[in-house]
Every structure is written in structure tokens, then in C-alpha cells.
Coordinates of C-alpha atoms in Angstrom, one line a residue:
M1 CA -1.9 0.7 -11.9
L2 CA -4.6 0.9 -9.2
E3 CA -6.4 -2.4 -9.0
I4 CA -8.8 -2.2 -6.0
D5 CA -10.6 -5.4 -6.8
Q6 CA -7.4 -7.5 -6.4
Y7 CA -7.8 -6.9 -2.6
R8 CA -11.4 -8.1 -2.5
W9 CA -11.9 -10.7 0.3
K10 CA -8.3 -10.2 1.3
S11 CA -7.9 -6.7 2.9
R12 CA -9.8 -3.6 3.6
L13 CA -8.4 -0.5 1.9
L14 CA -8.2 3.1 3.3
L15 CA -7.9 5.1 0.1
V16 CA -6.7 8.7 0.5
F17 CA -7.4 10.7 -2.7
A18 CA -5.8 14.1 -3.4
S19 CA -4.9 16.3 -6.3
A20 CA -1.3 16.5 -5.1
G21 CA 1.0 15.7 -2.2
D22 CA 0.9 19.3 -1.0
D23 CA -2.9 19.4 -0.6
P24 CA -3.6 20.7 3.0
D25 CA -6.2 17.9 3.7
F26 CA -3.9 15.3 2.4
L27 CA -1.1 16.5 4.7
S28 CA -3.5 16.6 7.6
Q29 CA -4.6 13.0 6.8
Q30 CA -0.9 12.0 6.6
R31 CA -0.3 13.4 10.1
M32 CA -3.3 11.5 11.5
L33 CA -2.1 8.2 10.0
E34 CA 1.6 8.7 11.0
G35 CA 2.7 5.9 13.3
R36 CA -0.7 4.1 13.2
E37 CA -0.2 1.9 10.2
G38 CA 0.4 -1.1 12.4
E39 CA -3.0 -0.7 14.1
L40 CA -4.7 -0.6 10.7
A41 CA -2.7 -3.5 9.5
A42 CA -3.7 -5.5 12.5
H43 CA -7.3 -5.1 11.3
E44 CA -6.3 -6.1 7.7
T45 CA -6.6 -2.5 6.5
L46 CA -4.1 -1.2 4.0
V47 CA -3.6 2.5 3.3
M48 CA -3.2 3.7 -0.3
H49 CA -2.4 7.3 -1.1
I50 CA -3.8 8.1 -4.6
L51 CA -2.6 11.3 -6.2
D52 CA -4.1 12.5 -9.4
G53 CA -2.0 11.6 -12.4
A54 CA 0.2 9.2 -10.4
L55 CA -1.5 6.1 -11.7
P56 CA -3.2 5.4 -15.0
N57 CA -6.7 4.6 -13.7
V58 CA -7.2 7.1 -10.8
A59 CA -10.1 8.6 -12.7
S60 CA -12.0 5.3 -12.7
A61 CA -11.4 4.9 -9.0
R62 CA -12.7 8.4 -8.4
E63 CA -15.7 7.7 -10.5
R64 CA -16.4 4.4 -8.7
F65 CA -16.7 6.2 -5.4
R66 CA -18.2 9.4 -6.8
I67 CA -15.3 11.6 -6.0
E68 CA -14.9 14.7 -8.2
P69 CA -11.6 15.1 -10.1
G70 CA -9.1 17.0 -7.9
A71 CA -11.1 16.7 -4.7
F72 CA -9.7 15.3 -1.5
A73 CA -11.4 12.2 -0.1
V74 CA -10.9 9.3 2.3
V75 CA -12.7 6.1 1.4
L76 CA -12.8 2.9 3.5
V77 CA -13.3 -0.1 1.2
E78 CA -14.6 -3.2 2.9
K79 CA -13.4 -6.7 1.9
D80 CA -16.5 -7.2 -0.1
G81 CA -15.8 -4.0 -2.1
S82 CA -18.4 -1.9 -0.4
A83 CA -17.5 1.6 0.8
P84 CA -19.1 2.2 4.3
L85 CA -17.1 5.5 4.6
V86 CA -16.6 8.2 2.1
S87 CA -15.4 11.5 3.6
R88 CA -14.5 14.7 2.0
T89 CA -12.4 15.7 5.1
P90 CA -9.6 13.9 6.9
V91 CA -10.6 11.0 9.1
G92 CA -9.0 10.0 12.4
V93 CA -7.7 6.5 12.7
D94 CA -9.8 5.8 15.8
R95 CA -13.0 6.5 13.7
V96 CA -11.8 4.0 11.0
L97 CA -10.9 1.4 13.6
A98 CA -14.3 1.8 15.3
M99 CA -16.1 1.3 11.9
V100 CA -14.0 -1.8 11.2
A101 CA -14.7 -3.2 14.6
G102 CA -18.5 -2.6 14.1
I103 CA -18.4 -4.3 10.7
Q104 CA -16.5 -7.3 12.2
E105 CA -19.1 -7.6 15.0
R106 CA -22.0 -7.6 12.5
A107 CA -20.3 -10.3 10.5
I108 CA -20.1 -12.7 13.5

């Protein structure tokens, strides 16, 4: 079961939504993330791959972030539950890390 709120105030989440594991955008996003999980983890950011039908409440997660059923999307969820990034195309790790760094600077 996908429980996004269990990570609130603990970790950021990088949610990667796709209809299936063979979705071209999903595969592209996988390649961008490959080997960079450690960098994201160092910034308290966990990556979750969410394929339609794989978990019981994927539909509610899609609804929460206004992502159409079956559509590809990448969502950065901040520790407070807000989503400063919702992209319908693959997102580079450098862009995610820059956003996280900017958010951390504003919090200081």
C-alpha cells in the first residue's frame, strides 16, 4: 500500500508514476536515476516507482497530485507534504537536487 503521509517530516519523496514498466518516459527516468540514488539519499530523498495497478491506492495518489490515470509523471514531495515539482516529462537528478538545495536554503 502506498502511504505517502508516513514519510511526512522524515523524508522527501521523488514519485515516478507510469502506466507500466515499459513506458518510454519511465525507462528514460530510470536511466536518469541510475547510480544517483546515493546523492538523493544524502538529501533525505527517497525514490518510489509507482506503476498503475501495482499498489491498491495508486489512484488516490494520482488524484492527490492531479495526475491523470495512465499518465507518466514525476513528483517531488517535500517533507511537509507539498509538491514543489510535478512534471509530465522525465526530470534530471541535478534539477531535483537544485530544487532541494533551494528549499533547504529558504528553510534556514
